[in-house]
Tab-separated table of C-alpha atoms in Angstrom:
chain	number	residue	atom	x	y	z
A	1	MET	CA	174.013	125.838	159.460
A	2	ARG	CA	172.423	123.245	161.737
A	3	TYR	CA	168.652	122.944	161.544
A	4	LEU	CA	166.432	120.821	163.762
A	5	ILE	CA	163.088	120.026	162.134
A	6	THR	CA	160.293	118.195	163.903
A	7	GLY	CA	158.096	116.065	161.657
A	8	THR	CA	160.572	115.231	158.882
A	9	ALA	CA	158.759	111.995	158.012
A	10	GLY	CA	155.680	114.116	157.326
A	11	PHE	CA	154.680	115.867	154.123
A	12	ILE	CA	155.910	119.411	154.786
A	13	GLY	CA	158.828	118.452	157.022
A	14	PHE	CA	160.188	116.099	154.373
A	15	HIS	CA	160.159	118.763	151.671
A	16	LEU	CA	161.700	121.405	153.919
A	17	ALA	CA	164.443	119.070	155.140
A	18	ARG	CA	165.300	118.027	151.583
A	19	ARG	CA	165.533	121.666	150.494
A	20	LEU	CA	167.892	122.553	153.354
A	21	LEU	CA	170.029	119.485	152.714
A	22	GLU	CA	170.283	120.371	149.024
A	23	ASP	CA	171.383	123.853	150.084
A	24	GLY	CA	174.281	122.302	152.005
A	25	HIS	CA	173.034	122.461	155.596
A	26	GLU	CA	172.949	119.859	158.369
A	27	VAL	CA	169.522	118.649	159.467
A	28	LEU	CA	168.379	116.680	162.471
A	29	GLY	CA	164.902	115.309	161.924
A	30	VAL	CA	162.714	114.387	164.872
A	31	ASP	CA	159.713	112.188	164.173
A	32	SER	CA	157.662	109.593	166.027
A	33	PHE	CA	156.552	107.833	162.798
A	34	SER	CA	153.003	107.801	164.141
A	35	PRO	CA	150.648	105.333	162.398
A	36	TYR	CA	148.006	108.018	161.705
A	37	TYR	CA	148.462	107.190	158.013
A	38	ASP	CA	150.510	104.823	155.825
A	39	LEU	CA	153.847	104.251	157.537
A	40	ALA	CA	155.410	103.096	154.269
A	41	LEU	CA	154.989	106.628	152.914
A	42	LYS	CA	156.750	108.070	155.962
A	43	GLU	CA	159.550	105.514	155.783
A	44	ASP	CA	160.103	106.202	152.089
A	45	ARG	CA	160.338	109.948	152.717
A	46	ASN	CA	162.837	109.269	155.481
A	47	THR	CA	164.887	106.936	153.261
A	48	ILE	CA	165.298	109.741	150.720
A	49	LEU	CA	166.488	112.122	153.441
A	50	GLU	CA	168.902	109.549	154.810
A	51	GLY	CA	170.516	109.477	151.389
A	52	TYR	CA	172.025	112.847	152.290
A	53	GLY	CA	175.122	112.534	154.450
A	54	ALA	CA	174.197	115.625	156.470
A	55	PHE	CA	170.880	114.205	157.690
A	56	ARG	CA	170.174	112.178	160.765
A	57	VAL	CA	166.881	111.255	162.372
A	58	ALA	CA	165.823	110.864	165.986
A	59	ARG	CA	162.875	108.500	166.186
A	60	LEU	CA	161.027	109.798	169.214
A	61	ALA	CA	157.778	111.446	170.243
A	62	LEU	CA	157.916	115.083	171.279
A	63	GLU	CA	155.855	114.112	174.306
A	64	ASP	CA	159.006	112.393	175.596
A	65	GLY	CA	160.622	115.543	176.933
A	66	PRO	CA	163.874	114.033	178.251
A	67	ALA	CA	164.602	112.175	175.004
A	68	PHE	CA	163.812	115.250	172.915
A	69	ASN	CA	165.967	117.495	175.101
A	70	ALA	CA	168.857	115.063	174.801
A	71	ALA	CA	168.601	114.995	170.999
A	72	TRP	CA	168.414	118.812	170.858
A	73	ALA	CA	171.398	119.246	173.171
A	74	ALA	CA	173.556	116.717	171.325
A	75	PHE	CA	172.889	118.346	167.929
A	76	SER	CA	173.029	121.969	169.160
A	77	PRO	CA	170.840	123.472	166.405
A	78	GLU	CA	171.058	127.103	165.351
A	79	VAL	CA	167.497	127.235	164.000
A	80	VAL	CA	164.515	125.040	164.923
A	81	ILE	CA	161.423	124.528	162.763
A	82	HIS	CA	158.585	122.850	164.633
A	83	LEU	CA	156.234	121.165	162.147
A	84	ALA	CA	155.266	117.953	163.957
A	85	ALA	CA	151.620	117.766	165.005
A	86	GLN	CA	148.599	115.548	164.962
A	87	ALA	CA	146.989	116.757	161.774
A	88	GLY	CA	143.487	116.432	160.378
A	89	VAL	CA	140.367	118.446	161.097
A	90	ARG	CA	137.815	115.636	161.197
A	91	TYR	CA	140.047	113.129	162.983
A	92	SER	CA	140.075	115.498	165.948
A	93	ILE	CA	136.345	115.019	166.466
A	94	ASP	CA	136.696	111.313	167.241
A	95	HIS	CA	140.263	111.236	168.619
A	96	PRO	CA	140.675	114.403	170.692
A	97	GLU	CA	143.238	112.904	173.027
A	98	ALA	CA	145.771	112.619	170.197
A	99	TYR	CA	145.667	116.390	169.694
A	100	ILE	CA	146.128	117.246	173.354
A	101	SER	CA	149.134	114.952	173.573
A	102	ALA	CA	150.919	115.695	170.301
A	103	ASN	CA	149.990	119.336	169.756
A	104	LEU	CA	149.901	120.768	173.266
A	105	VAL	CA	152.321	118.594	175.235
A	106	GLY	CA	154.656	118.154	172.269
A	107	SER	CA	154.754	121.884	171.526
A	108	PHE	CA	155.266	122.659	175.199
A	109	ASN	CA	158.377	120.460	175.169
A	110	VAL	CA	159.687	122.301	172.092
A	111	LEU	CA	159.220	125.643	173.837
A	112	GLU	CA	160.857	124.367	177.013
A	113	ALA	CA	163.856	123.153	175.023
A	114	ALA	CA	164.155	126.545	173.315
A	115	ARG	CA	164.028	128.185	176.734
A	116	ARG	CA	166.886	126.084	178.100
A	117	LEU	CA	168.952	125.822	174.913
A	118	PRO	CA	168.263	129.046	172.969
A	119	VAL	CA	168.472	129.248	169.177
A	120	ARG	CA	168.720	132.093	166.686
A	121	HIS	CA	165.162	131.583	165.528
A	122	LEU	CA	162.303	129.251	166.443
A	123	LEU	CA	159.724	128.802	163.699
A	124	CYS	CA	156.471	126.939	164.365
A	125	ALA	CA	153.658	125.738	162.138
A	126	SER	CA	150.091	126.759	162.760
A	127	THR	CA	147.129	126.638	160.409
A	128	SER	CA	144.546	128.717	158.574
A	129	SER	CA	142.007	126.743	160.628
A	130	ALA	CA	142.983	129.013	163.523
A	131	TYR	CA	140.838	131.745	161.908
A	132	GLY	CA	137.835	129.551	162.670
A	133	ALA	CA	134.495	131.262	162.233
A	134	ASN	CA	135.969	134.508	160.883
A	135	VAL	CA	134.132	135.642	157.760
A	136	ASP	CA	135.986	138.790	156.693
A	137	MET	CA	138.271	137.925	153.781
A	138	PRO	CA	141.154	137.861	153.294
A	139	PHE	CA	142.268	136.574	156.687
A	140	ARG	CA	144.872	138.916	158.167
A	141	GLU	CA	147.362	138.052	160.878
A	142	THR	CA	146.098	140.951	162.987
A	143	ASP	CA	142.491	139.673	162.936
A	144	ARG	CA	141.140	138.274	166.183
A	145	ALA	CA	141.012	134.476	165.933
A	146	VAL	CA	139.042	133.303	168.941
A	147	HIS	CA	136.318	131.070	167.500
A	148	PRO	CA	137.944	127.739	166.516
A	149	MET	CA	135.632	125.262	164.799
A	150	THR	CA	137.479	122.088	165.827
A	151	LEU	CA	139.738	120.876	168.595
A	152	TYR	CA	142.536	120.686	166.029
A	153	ALA	CA	142.212	124.420	165.393
A	154	ALA	CA	141.908	125.085	169.122
A	155	THR	CA	145.145	123.243	169.888
A	156	LYS	CA	147.014	125.088	167.139
A	157	GLY	CA	145.679	128.419	168.377
A	158	ALA	CA	146.745	127.475	171.897
A	159	THR	CA	150.284	126.734	170.739
A	160	GLU	CA	150.420	130.213	169.199
A	161	LEU	CA	149.548	131.726	172.570
A	162	MET	CA	152.039	129.490	174.350
A	163	GLY	CA	154.714	130.529	171.869
A	164	HIS	CA	154.020	134.208	172.481
A	165	ALA	CA	154.256	133.758	176.242
A	166	TYR	CA	157.624	131.996	175.937
A	167	ALA	CA	158.937	134.609	173.499
A	168	HIS	CA	157.969	137.343	175.962
A	169	LEU	CA	159.315	135.645	179.077
A	170	PHE	CA	162.518	134.158	177.694
A	171	GLY	CA	163.339	136.262	174.643
A	172	VAL	CA	163.360	133.442	172.087
A	173	PRO	CA	162.790	134.974	168.603
A	174	THR	CA	159.691	133.099	167.452
A	175	THR	CA	157.739	133.097	164.192
A	176	PHE	CA	154.484	131.203	163.784
A	177	PHE	CA	153.135	130.646	160.300
A	178	ARG	CA	149.568	129.825	159.375
A	179	PHE	CA	149.583	127.456	156.416
A	180	PHE	CA	146.771	127.559	153.850
A	181	THR	CA	145.773	124.173	152.325
A	182	VAL	CA	149.154	122.828	151.274
A	183	TYR	CA	149.273	120.216	148.503
A	184	GLY	CA	151.772	118.557	146.187
A	185	PRO	CA	153.906	115.431	145.652
A	186	TRP	CA	154.389	113.215	148.707
A	187	GLY	CA	151.192	114.645	150.202
A	188	ARG	CA	149.176	113.068	152.994
A	189	PRO	CA	146.697	110.293	152.074
A	190	ASP	CA	143.981	111.889	154.234
A	191	MET	CA	143.954	115.104	152.199
A	192	ALA	CA	141.398	115.770	149.487
A	193	LEU	CA	143.682	115.673	146.442
A	194	PHE	CA	145.145	112.289	147.399
A	195	LYS	CA	141.742	110.809	148.252
A	196	PHE	CA	140.171	112.147	145.066
A	197	ALA	CA	142.961	110.807	142.837
A	198	LYS	CA	142.827	107.377	144.451
A	199	ALA	CA	139.041	107.130	144.063
A	200	ILE	CA	138.915	108.432	140.490
A	201	LEU	CA	141.593	105.994	139.314
A	202	ALA	CA	139.740	103.150	141.041
A	203	GLY	CA	136.505	104.118	139.302
A	204	GLU	CA	134.883	105.038	142.605
A	205	PRO	CA	132.807	108.152	143.355
A	206	ILE	CA	134.297	111.050	145.280
A	207	ASP	CA	132.514	112.772	148.143
A	208	VAL	CA	132.194	116.492	147.495
A	209	TYR	CA	131.132	118.332	150.619
A	210	GLY	CA	129.352	121.648	150.839
A	211	GLY	CA	127.688	121.035	147.505
A	212	GLY	CA	130.997	121.851	145.827
A	213	ASP	CA	130.614	125.536	146.698
A	214	MET	CA	133.587	125.709	149.064
A	215	SER	CA	136.805	127.494	148.151
A	216	ARG	CA	140.330	127.237	149.480
A	217	ASP	CA	143.551	129.199	149.163
A	218	PHE	CA	145.589	126.270	147.845
A	219	THR	CA	149.362	126.496	148.409
A	220	PHE	CA	151.789	124.364	146.409
A	221	ILE	CA	154.425	122.714	148.586
A	222	ASP	CA	157.465	124.194	146.794
A	223	ASP	CA	156.088	127.711	147.305
A	224	LEU	CA	155.503	127.063	150.986
A	225	VAL	CA	159.040	125.733	151.469
A	226	GLU	CA	160.492	128.771	149.710
A	227	ALA	CA	158.535	131.075	152.011
A	228	VAL	CA	159.630	129.231	155.153
A	229	VAL	CA	163.286	129.246	154.069
A	230	ARG	CA	163.156	133.004	153.498
A	231	LEU	CA	161.415	133.632	156.807
A	232	MET	CA	164.224	131.847	158.640
A	233	ASP	CA	166.402	134.901	158.001
A	234	VAL	CA	163.791	137.331	159.353
A	235	ALA	CA	163.782	136.689	163.091
A	236	PRO	CA	161.162	139.036	164.588
A	237	ASN	CA	162.443	142.284	166.073
A	238	GLU	CA	161.774	145.998	165.910
A	239	ALA	CA	164.501	146.490	163.304
A	240	ASN	CA	162.479	144.617	160.672
A	241	ARG	CA	158.992	145.845	161.607
A	242	VAL	CA	156.925	146.584	158.488
A	243	GLU	CA	153.583	148.213	157.768
A	244	ASN	CA	150.566	146.394	159.283
A	245	ASP	CA	152.914	143.987	161.031
A	246	SER	CA	151.776	141.305	163.478
A	247	LEU	CA	154.978	141.817	165.488
A	248	SER	CA	154.151	141.677	169.191
A	249	PRO	CA	154.522	144.884	171.219
A	250	VAL	CA	156.049	142.923	174.105
A	251	ALA	CA	157.929	139.996	172.567
A	252	PRO	CA	160.148	138.963	169.631
A	253	PHE	CA	157.133	137.176	168.162
A	254	ARG	CA	155.396	137.373	164.802
A	255	MET	CA	152.515	135.571	163.073
A	256	VAL	CA	152.699	135.179	159.274
A	257	ASN	CA	150.225	133.713	156.783
A	258	ILE	CA	151.691	131.496	154.086
A	259	GLY	CA	149.184	131.529	151.258
A	260	GLY	CA	148.888	133.205	147.898
A	261	GLY	CA	145.651	135.083	148.437
A	262	ARG	CA	143.950	133.473	145.438
A	263	PRO	CA	141.023	131.277	146.521
A	264	ILE	CA	140.010	128.465	144.169
A	265	LEU	CA	136.587	126.847	144.070
A	266	LEU	CA	136.639	123.185	145.039
A	267	MET	CA	134.978	122.247	141.742
A	268	GLU	CA	137.725	124.033	139.827
A	269	TYR	CA	140.322	122.094	141.823
A	270	ILE	CA	138.553	118.826	141.015
A	271	GLY	CA	138.350	119.828	137.365
A	272	GLU	CA	142.098	120.346	137.237
A	273	LEU	CA	142.601	116.899	138.756
A	274	GLU	CA	140.250	115.336	136.194
A	275	ARG	CA	142.233	116.938	133.353
A	276	ALA	CA	145.536	115.733	134.787
A	277	LEU	CA	144.210	112.178	135.223
A	278	GLY	CA	142.349	112.129	131.920
A	279	ARG	CA	139.227	110.879	133.682
A	280	THR	CA	135.941	112.321	134.876
A	281	ALA	CA	134.961	111.824	138.487
A	282	THR	CA	131.587	110.541	139.630
A	283	LYS	CA	130.645	113.093	142.271
A	284	ASN	CA	128.634	112.414	145.389
A	285	PHE	CA	127.500	115.833	146.618
A	286	LEU	CA	127.069	116.043	150.383
A	287	PRO	CA	126.402	118.753	152.991
A	288	MET	CA	129.211	120.512	154.849
A	289	GLN	CA	130.944	118.389	157.449
A	290	ASP	CA	131.281	119.331	161.093
A	291	GLY	CA	134.240	121.629	161.598
A	292	ASP	CA	134.541	122.716	157.958
A	293	VAL	CA	134.497	126.375	156.934
A	294	PRO	CA	133.121	127.395	153.534
A	295	HIS	CA	135.981	129.611	152.380
A	296	THR	CA	139.582	130.525	153.189
A	297	THR	CA	141.686	133.320	151.718
A	298	ALA	CA	145.043	134.486	153.028
A	299	SER	CA	146.239	138.032	153.050
A	300	ALA	CA	149.762	137.687	151.684
A	301	ASP	CA	150.624	141.351	152.311
A	302	LEU	CA	152.774	140.792	155.407
A	303	LEU	CA	154.593	137.843	153.835
A	304	GLU	CA	155.444	139.924	150.767
A	305	ARG	CA	156.658	142.860	152.838
A	306	LEU	CA	158.923	140.636	154.929
A	307	ILE	CA	160.465	138.418	152.247
A	308	ARG	CA	159.399	139.931	148.897
A	309	TYR	CA	157.762	136.666	147.936
A	310	LYS	CA	154.396	134.947	148.014
A	311	PRO	CA	153.089	131.623	146.687
A	312	GLU	CA	152.318	131.905	142.976
A	313	THR	CA	152.168	128.361	141.535
A	314	PRO	CA	148.747	127.917	139.865
A	315	ILE	CA	146.789	124.701	140.309
A	316	SER	CA	147.251	124.136	136.562
A	317	ARG	CA	150.900	123.361	137.391
A	318	GLY	CA	150.632	122.118	140.962
A	319	VAL	CA	147.925	119.494	140.477
A	320	PRO	CA	149.631	117.810	137.473
A	321	ALA	CA	152.871	117.715	139.500
A	322	PHE	CA	151.022	115.792	142.200
A	323	VAL	CA	149.455	113.454	139.626
A	324	ASP	CA	152.858	112.723	138.050
A	325	TRP	CA	154.204	111.734	141.467
A	326	TYR	CA	151.105	109.703	142.328
A	327	ARG	CA	151.231	107.697	139.094
A	328	GLN	CA	154.934	107.055	139.504
A	329	ARG	CA	154.504	105.834	143.064
A	330	TYR	CA	151.309	103.820	142.688
A	331	GLY	CA	151.597	102.747	139.063
A	332	HIS	CA	148.258	103.999	137.739
């Protein structure tokens, strides 16, 4: 099949594209190669993908609607996975304009393209941050999520609403997934695991926010990719409605958590990293940062009912896999 993936130079997009290419599919990657973090990392991911004969990349920003439409039309994808976004919770506090442009305008152009050039299934990335100030755990897709803590979360929640409106008005089968703290090889340098590893190996202290009492539902990248691949075959409709579904009553639209439902304390996560590196971190304990939430836990019930799968990789396997990649790439 032909898959169009936005954000293939990014962490998740790279892994998903590589999986689909290995499975024998054609992939068009769309990426602006934004300088938000190390461009060399993005270029190296892209070089690996270009080693597959069935991959091509369109270097453009989603905000450029005409260029994006032209690339979509020329490739004629059967399934589209929209992963590109301006990421980062704290970056959104100081650079809000980047989130309006990339996340809202960019996603609008994806939806407009799907309206004009329909596909079998449109799948779009959202985030566990969309649950915002919710405190009832685990987070369920049917929970109200109307109290975002950052502009990043607000823009992702807005794209969910936009996606529902387009699914209702134009009948595009649309699945949004809320990712829960994804980590693994080729991860982003602004994420905790990468920052912690870099500091520990340099003999520098790590900043541990919230006094170390925070917990996250960590999701290993291979598990997330497997879940997304399986969800591609479950375009939302009444025929595949399951118990406690988030399927819309008025649109071919569904929201699905991708997380394992097993929260891990931040200090346990750091401990696993210390064991993998063979070093002990000097910890600088600090208060919670603006926009952070103390805990996240996914309900994986809907995911399991739909695809008979949920993320299972423990941090005792996932963190060493990241460390192996990090040492190989950076020579520590």
